[in-house]
mmCIF file of C-alpha atoms and ligand atoms in Angstrom:
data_model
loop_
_atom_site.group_PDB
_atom_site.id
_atom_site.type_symbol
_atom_site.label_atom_id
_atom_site.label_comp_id
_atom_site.label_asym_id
_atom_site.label_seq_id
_atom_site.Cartn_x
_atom_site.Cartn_y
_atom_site.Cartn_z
ATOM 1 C CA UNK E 239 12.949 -0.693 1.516
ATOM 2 C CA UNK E 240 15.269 -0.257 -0.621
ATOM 3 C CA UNK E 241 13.734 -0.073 -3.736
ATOM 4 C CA UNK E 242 11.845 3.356 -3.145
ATOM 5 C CA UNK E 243 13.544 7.048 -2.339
ATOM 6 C CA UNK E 244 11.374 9.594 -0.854
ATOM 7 C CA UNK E 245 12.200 12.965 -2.692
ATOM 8 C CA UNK E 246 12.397 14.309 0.758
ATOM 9 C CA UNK E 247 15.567 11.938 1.519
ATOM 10 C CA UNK E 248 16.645 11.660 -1.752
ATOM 11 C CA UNK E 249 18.914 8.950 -0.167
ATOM 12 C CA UNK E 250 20.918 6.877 -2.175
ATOM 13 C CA UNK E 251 19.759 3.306 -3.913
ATOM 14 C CA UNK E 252 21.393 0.221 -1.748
ATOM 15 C CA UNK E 253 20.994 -2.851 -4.104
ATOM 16 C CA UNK E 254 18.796 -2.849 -7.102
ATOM 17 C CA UNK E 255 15.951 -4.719 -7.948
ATOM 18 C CA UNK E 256 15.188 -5.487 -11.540
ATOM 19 C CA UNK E 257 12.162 -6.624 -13.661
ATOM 20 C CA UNK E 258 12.041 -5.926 -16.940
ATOM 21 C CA UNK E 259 9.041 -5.901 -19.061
ATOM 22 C CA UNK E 260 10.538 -9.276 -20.545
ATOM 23 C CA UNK E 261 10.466 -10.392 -16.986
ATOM 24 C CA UNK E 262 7.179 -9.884 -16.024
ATOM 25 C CA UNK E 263 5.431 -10.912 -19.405
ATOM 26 C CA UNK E 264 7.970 -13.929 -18.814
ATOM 27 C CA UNK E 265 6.328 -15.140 -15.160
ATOM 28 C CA UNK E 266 2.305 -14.072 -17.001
ATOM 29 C CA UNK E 267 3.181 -16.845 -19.394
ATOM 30 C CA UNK E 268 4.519 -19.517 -17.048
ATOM 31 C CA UNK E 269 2.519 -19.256 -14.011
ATOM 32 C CA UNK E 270 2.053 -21.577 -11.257
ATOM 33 C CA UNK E 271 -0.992 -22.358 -10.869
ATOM 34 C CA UNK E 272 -1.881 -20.284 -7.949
ATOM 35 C CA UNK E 273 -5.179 -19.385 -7.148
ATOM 36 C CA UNK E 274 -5.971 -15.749 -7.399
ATOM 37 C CA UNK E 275 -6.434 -13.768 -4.607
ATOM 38 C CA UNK E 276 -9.912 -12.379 -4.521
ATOM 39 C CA UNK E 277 -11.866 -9.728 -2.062
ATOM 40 C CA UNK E 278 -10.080 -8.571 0.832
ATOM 41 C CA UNK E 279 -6.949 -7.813 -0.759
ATOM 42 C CA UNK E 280 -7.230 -5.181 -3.115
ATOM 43 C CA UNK E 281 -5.053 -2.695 -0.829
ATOM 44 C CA UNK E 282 -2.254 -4.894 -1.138
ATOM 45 C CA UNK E 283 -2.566 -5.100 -4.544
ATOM 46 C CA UNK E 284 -2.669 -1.799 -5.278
ATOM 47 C CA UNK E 285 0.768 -1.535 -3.321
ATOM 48 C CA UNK E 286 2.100 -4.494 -5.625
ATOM 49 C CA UNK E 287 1.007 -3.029 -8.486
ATOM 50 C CA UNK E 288 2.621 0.133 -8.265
ATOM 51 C CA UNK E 289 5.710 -1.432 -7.104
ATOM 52 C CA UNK E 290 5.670 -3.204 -10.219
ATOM 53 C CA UNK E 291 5.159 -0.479 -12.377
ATOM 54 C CA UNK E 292 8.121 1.873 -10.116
ATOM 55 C CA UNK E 293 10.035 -1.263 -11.102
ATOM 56 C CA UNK E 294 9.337 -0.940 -15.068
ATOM 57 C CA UNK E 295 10.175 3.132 -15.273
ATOM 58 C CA UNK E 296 13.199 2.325 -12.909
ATOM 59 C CA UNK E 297 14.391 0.171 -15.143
ATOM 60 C CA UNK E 298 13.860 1.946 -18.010
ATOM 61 C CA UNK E 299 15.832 4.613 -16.808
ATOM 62 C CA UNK E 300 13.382 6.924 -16.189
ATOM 63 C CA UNK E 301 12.820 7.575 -13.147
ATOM 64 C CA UNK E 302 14.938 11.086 -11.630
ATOM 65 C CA UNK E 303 16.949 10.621 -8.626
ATOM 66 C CA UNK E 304 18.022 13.993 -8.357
ATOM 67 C CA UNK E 305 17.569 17.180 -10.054
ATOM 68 C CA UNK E 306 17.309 20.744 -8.837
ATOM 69 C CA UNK E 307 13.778 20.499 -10.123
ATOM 70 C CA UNK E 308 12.891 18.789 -7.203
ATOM 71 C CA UNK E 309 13.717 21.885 -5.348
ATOM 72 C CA UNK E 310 10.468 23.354 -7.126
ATOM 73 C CA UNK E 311 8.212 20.489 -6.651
ATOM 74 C CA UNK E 312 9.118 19.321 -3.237
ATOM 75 C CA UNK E 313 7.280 22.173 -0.939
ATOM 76 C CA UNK E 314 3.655 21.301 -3.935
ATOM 77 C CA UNK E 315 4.105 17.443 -3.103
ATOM 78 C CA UNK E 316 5.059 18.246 0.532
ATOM 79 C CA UNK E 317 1.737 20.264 1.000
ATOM 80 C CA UNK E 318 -0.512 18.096 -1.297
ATOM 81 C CA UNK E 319 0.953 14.885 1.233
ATOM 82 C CA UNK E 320 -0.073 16.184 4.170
ATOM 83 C CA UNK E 321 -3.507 17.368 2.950
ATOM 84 C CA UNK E 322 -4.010 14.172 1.219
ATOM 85 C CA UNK E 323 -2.402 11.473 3.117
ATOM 86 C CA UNK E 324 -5.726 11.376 5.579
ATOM 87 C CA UNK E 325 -7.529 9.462 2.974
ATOM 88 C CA UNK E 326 -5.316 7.203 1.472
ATOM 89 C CA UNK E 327 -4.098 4.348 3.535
ATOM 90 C CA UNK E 328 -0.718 3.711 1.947
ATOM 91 C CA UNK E 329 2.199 6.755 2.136
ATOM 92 C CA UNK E 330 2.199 8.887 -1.221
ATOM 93 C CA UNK E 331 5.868 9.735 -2.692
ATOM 94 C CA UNK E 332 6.383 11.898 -6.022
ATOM 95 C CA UNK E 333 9.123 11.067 -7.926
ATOM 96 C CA UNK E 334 10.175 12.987 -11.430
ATOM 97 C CA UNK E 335 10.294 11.222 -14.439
ATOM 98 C CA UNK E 336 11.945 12.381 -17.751
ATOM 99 C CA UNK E 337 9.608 11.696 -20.862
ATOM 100 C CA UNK E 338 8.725 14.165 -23.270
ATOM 101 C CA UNK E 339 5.186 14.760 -23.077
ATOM 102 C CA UNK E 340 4.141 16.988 -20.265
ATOM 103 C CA UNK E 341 2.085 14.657 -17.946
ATOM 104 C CA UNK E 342 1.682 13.532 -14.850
ATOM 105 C CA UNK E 343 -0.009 10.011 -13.338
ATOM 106 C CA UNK E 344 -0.972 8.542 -10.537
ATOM 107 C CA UNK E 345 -0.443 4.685 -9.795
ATOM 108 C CA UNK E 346 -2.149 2.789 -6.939
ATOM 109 C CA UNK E 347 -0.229 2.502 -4.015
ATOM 110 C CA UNK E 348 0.852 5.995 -3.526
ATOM 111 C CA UNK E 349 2.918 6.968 -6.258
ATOM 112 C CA UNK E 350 2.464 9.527 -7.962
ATOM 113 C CA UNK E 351 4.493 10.279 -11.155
ATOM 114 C CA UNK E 352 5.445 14.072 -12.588
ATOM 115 C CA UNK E 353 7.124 14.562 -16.048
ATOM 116 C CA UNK E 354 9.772 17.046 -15.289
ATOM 117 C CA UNK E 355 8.454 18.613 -18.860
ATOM 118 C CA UNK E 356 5.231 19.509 -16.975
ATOM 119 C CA UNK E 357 7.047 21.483 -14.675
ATOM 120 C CA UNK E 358 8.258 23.731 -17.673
ATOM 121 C CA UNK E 359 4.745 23.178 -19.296
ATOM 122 C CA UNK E 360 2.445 24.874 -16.414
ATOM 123 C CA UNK E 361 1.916 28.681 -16.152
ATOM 124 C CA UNK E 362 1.518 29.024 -12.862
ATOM 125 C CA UNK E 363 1.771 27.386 -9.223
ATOM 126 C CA UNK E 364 -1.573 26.773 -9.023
ATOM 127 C CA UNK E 365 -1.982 24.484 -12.089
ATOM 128 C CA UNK E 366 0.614 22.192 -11.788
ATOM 129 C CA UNK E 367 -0.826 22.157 -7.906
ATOM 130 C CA UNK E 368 -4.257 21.318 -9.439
ATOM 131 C CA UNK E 369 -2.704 18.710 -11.788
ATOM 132 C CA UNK E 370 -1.537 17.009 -8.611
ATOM 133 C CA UNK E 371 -4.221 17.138 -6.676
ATOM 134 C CA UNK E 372 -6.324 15.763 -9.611
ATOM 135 C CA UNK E 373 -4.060 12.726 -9.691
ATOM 136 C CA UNK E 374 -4.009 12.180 -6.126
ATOM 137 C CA UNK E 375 -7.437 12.164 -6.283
ATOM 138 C CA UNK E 376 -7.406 9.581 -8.497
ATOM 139 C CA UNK E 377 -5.632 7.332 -6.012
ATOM 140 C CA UNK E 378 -7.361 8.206 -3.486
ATOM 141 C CA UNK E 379 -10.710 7.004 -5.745
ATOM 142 C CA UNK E 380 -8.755 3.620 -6.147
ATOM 143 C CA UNK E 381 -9.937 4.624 -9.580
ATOM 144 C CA UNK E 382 -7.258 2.725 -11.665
ATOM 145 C CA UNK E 383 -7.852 -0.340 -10.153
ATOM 146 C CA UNK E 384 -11.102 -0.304 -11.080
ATOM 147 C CA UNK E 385 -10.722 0.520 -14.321
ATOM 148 C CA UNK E 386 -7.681 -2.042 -14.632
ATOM 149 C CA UNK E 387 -10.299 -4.686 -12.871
ATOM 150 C CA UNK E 388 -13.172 -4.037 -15.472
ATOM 151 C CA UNK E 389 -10.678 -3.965 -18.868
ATOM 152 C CA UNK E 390 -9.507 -7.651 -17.479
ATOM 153 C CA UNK E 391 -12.274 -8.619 -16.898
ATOM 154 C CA UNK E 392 -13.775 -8.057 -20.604
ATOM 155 C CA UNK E 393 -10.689 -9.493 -21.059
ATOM 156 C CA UNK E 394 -10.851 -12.978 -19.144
ATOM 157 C CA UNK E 395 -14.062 -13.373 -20.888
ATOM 158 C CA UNK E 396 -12.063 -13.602 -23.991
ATOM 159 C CA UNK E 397 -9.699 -15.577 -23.281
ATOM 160 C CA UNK E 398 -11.604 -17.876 -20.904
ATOM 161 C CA UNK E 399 -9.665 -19.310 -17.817
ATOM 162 C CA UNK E 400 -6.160 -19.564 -18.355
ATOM 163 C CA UNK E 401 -5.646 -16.257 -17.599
ATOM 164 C CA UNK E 402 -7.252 -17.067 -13.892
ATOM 165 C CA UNK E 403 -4.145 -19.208 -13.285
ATOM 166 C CA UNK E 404 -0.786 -18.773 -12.670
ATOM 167 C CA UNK E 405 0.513 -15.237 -11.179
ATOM 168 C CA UNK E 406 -1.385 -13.020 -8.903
ATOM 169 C CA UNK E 407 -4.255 -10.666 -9.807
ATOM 170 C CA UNK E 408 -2.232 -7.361 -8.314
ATOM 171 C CA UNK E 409 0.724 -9.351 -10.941
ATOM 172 C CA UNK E 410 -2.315 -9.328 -13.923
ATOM 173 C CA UNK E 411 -3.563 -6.098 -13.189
ATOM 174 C CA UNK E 412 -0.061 -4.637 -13.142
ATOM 175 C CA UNK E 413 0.855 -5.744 -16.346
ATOM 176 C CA UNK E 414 -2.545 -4.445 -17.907
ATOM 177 C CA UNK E 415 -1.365 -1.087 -15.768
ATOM 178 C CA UNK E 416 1.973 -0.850 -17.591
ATOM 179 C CA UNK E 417 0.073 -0.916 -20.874
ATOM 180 C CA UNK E 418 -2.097 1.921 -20.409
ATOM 181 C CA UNK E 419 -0.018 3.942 -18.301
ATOM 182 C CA UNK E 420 -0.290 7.206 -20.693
ATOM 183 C CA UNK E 421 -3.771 6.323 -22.540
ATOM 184 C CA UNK E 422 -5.881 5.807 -19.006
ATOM 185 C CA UNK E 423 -9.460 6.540 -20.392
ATOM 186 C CA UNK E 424 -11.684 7.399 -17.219
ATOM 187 C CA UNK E 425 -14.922 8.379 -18.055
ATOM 188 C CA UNK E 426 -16.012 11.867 -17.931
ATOM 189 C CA UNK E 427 -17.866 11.317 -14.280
ATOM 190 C CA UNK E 428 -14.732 9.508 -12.774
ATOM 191 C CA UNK E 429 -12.821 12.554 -14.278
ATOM 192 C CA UNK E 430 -15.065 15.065 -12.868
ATOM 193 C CA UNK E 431 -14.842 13.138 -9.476
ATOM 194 C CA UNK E 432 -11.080 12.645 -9.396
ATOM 195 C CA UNK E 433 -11.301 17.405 -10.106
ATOM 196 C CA UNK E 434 -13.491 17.869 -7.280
ATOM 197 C CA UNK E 435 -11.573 15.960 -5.005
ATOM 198 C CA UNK E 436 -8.711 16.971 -6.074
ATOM 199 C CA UNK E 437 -9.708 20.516 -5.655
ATOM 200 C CA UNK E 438 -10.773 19.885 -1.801
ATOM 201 C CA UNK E 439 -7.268 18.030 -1.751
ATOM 202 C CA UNK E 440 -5.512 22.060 -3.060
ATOM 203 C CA UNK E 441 -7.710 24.033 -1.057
ATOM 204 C CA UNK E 442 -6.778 22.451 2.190
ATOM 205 C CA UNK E 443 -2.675 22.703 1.463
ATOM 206 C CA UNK E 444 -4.465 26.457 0.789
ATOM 207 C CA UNK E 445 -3.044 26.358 -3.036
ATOM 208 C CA UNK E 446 -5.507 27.942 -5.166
ATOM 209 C CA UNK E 447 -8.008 25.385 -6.227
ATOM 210 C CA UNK E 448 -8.841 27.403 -9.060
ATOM 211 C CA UNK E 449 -6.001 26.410 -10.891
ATOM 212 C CA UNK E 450 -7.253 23.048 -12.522
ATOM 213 C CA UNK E 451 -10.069 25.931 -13.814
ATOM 214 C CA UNK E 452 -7.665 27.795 -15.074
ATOM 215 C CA UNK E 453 -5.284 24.629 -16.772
ATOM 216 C CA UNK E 454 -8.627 23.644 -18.606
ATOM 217 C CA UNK E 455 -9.428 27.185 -20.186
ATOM 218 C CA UNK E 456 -5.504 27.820 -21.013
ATOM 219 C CA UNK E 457 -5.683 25.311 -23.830
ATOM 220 C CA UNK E 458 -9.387 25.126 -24.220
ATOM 221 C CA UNK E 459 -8.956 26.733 -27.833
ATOM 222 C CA UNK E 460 -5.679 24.666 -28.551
ATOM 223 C CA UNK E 461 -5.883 22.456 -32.094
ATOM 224 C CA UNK E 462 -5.586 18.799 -31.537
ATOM 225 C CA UNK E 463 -2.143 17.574 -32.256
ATOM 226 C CA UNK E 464 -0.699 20.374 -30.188
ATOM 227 C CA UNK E 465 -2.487 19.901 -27.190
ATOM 228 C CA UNK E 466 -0.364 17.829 -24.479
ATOM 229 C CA UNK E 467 -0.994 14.145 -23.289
ATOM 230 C CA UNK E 468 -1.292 15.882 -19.654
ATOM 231 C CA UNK E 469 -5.581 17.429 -21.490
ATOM 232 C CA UNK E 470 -5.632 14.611 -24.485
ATOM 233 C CA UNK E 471 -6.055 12.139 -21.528
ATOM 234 C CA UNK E 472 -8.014 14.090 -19.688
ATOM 235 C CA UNK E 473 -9.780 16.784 -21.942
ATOM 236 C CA UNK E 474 -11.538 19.582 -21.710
ATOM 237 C CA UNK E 475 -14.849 19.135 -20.999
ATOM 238 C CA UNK E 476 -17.060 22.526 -19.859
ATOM 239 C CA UNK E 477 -19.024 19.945 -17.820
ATOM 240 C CA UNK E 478 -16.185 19.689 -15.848
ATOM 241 C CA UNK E 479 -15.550 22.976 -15.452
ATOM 242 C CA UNK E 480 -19.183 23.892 -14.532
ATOM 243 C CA UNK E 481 -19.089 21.132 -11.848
ATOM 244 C CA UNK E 482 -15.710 22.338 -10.282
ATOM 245 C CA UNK E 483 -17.449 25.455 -10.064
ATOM 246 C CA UNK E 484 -20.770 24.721 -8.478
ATOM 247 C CA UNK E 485 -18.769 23.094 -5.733
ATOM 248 C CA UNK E 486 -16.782 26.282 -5.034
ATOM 249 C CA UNK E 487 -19.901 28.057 -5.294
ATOM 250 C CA UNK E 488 -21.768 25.446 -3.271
ATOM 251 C CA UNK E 489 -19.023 25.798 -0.033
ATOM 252 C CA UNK E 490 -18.245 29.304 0.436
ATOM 253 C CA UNK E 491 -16.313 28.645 3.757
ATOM 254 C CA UNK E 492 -13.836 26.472 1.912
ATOM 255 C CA UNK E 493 -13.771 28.764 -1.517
ATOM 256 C CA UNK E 494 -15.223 31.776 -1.023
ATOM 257 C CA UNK E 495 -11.444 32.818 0.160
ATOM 258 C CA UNK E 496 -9.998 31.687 -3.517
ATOM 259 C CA UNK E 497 -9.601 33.906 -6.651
ATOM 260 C CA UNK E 498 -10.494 32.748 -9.566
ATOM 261 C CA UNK E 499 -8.591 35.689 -11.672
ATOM 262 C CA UNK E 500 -5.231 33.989 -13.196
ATOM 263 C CA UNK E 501 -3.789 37.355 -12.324
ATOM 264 C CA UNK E 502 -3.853 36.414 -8.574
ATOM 265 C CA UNK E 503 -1.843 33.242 -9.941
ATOM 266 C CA UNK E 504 1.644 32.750 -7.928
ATOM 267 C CA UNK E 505 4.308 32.518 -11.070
ATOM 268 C CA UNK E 506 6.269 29.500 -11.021
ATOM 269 C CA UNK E 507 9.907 29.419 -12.285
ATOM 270 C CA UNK E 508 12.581 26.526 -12.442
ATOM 271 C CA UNK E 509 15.861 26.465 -13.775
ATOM 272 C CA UNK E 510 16.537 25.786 -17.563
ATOM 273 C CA UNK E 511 18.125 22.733 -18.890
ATOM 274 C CA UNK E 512 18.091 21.458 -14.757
ATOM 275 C CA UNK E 513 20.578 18.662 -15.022
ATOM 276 C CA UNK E 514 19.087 15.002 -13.927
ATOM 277 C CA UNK E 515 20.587 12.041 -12.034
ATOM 278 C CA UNK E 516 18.275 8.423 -13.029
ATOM 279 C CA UNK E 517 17.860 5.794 -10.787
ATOM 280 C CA UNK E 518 19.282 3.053 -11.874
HETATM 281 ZN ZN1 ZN P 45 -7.670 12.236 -14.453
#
């Protein structure tokens, strides 16, 4: 398809596929009156909805086509794929994105999303591999479709039916995606979930998995206000910390190679003021 690039192509957009956030509120208000897919389907729809939402940062312009920065995430997303890609049934694909709060997300479908600020954000190799895995994880989890699933449903109690009609429920859930994009609000258990995981997912691409440890404690002491979307989302939380922990402790064969010192940590340098090409 056209409508994708792999950062390990990189190949150039053919054609262009546009739909606004005027565009899709536009077809949630018309409808059609088609029935909405139920059970059974949910893998497709977690394909639609992150096309949907690739669709909305494409055509805001935000989405990086190229960039020398992907010289320094491509070998961390290249590893992280091939460790990962077992357990998720659709192929994942980082792309950069420019915004300015160091972040990065996950959608369903594959996609996973990394501020290029985040890249200038992390200390070391190891927590921006943590931060990935952690996200993938996430995916993997198919844990924003369920949150997206139980917010509309709360909501279809409030506004009764006519919210059952019309476009699909991948369409719905999308929309209700693209609205919470930066403010996903997992619980603490789905969080702590998404870290273990996510920490099997860095020890097998043999990145330390002690980084996501280490990303936590960094800016454990940080005053609200200055501490980044990437921890207000998802903060610190010594539970989470202690649980990542037990499970290293709890499968020496897998981490009992790791070191959890931050001086063993692999610095991880990229090139100022990188120039970006969008997609558009
Ligand atoms: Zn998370």
């Amino acid at each position: 398809m056209a409508r994708e690039i792999k950062i390990m192509t990189t190949r150039k957009l053919v054609g262009s596929v546009l739909m606004g956030t005027a565009t899709l509120l536009g077809l949630l208000t018309v409808g059609n009156a088609r029935p909405l897919p139920r059970q059974g389907q949910s893998q497709d729809d977690e394909l639609q909805m992150g096309q949907e939402v690739f669709n909305e940062l494409k055509a805001k312009g935000e989405i990086v086509e190229s960039s020398p920065l992907y010289d320094q995430l491509r070998p961390i997303a290249d590893a992280i794929t091939k460790a990962a890609q077992p357990r998720y049934n659709h192929p994942f694909k980082f792309y950069l994105v420019h915004e300015t709060q160091p972040n990065a997300f996950a959608t369903p479908g594959g996609n996973v999303y990394v501020v290029d600020s985040l890249l200038y954000f992390v200390k070391n190799r190891e927590e921006l591999a943590g931060t990935l895995c952690h996200e993938v994880s996430h995916t993997i989890h198919h844990d924003t479709v369920t949150l997206m699933e139980k917010q509309k449903k709360i909501e279809e109690r409030e506004v009764g039916a006519a919210v059952l009609l019309g476009p699909t429920r991948a369409h719905i859930l999308a929309i209700a995606l693209l609205g919470k994009l930066h403010s996903l609000s997992y619980s603490r258990d789905v969080e702590s979930q998404a870290d273990i995981t996510g920490s099997d997912v860095c020890a097998a691409t043999g990145y330390n998995p002690w980084g996501l440890v280490w990303l936590f404690q960094d800016f454990k002491d940080a005053k609200i206000g200055h501490i980044p979307q990437l921890l207000s989302d998802h903060p610190n939380d010594q539970h989470r910390v202690d649980a990542l922990e037990q499970h290293f402790q709890k499968n020496p064969s897998v981490f009992g190679k790791f070191n959890s010192d931050t001086k063993s940590a692999t610095p991880f340098v990229v090139p100022k003021d990188a120039p970006e090409v969008f997609l558009r």
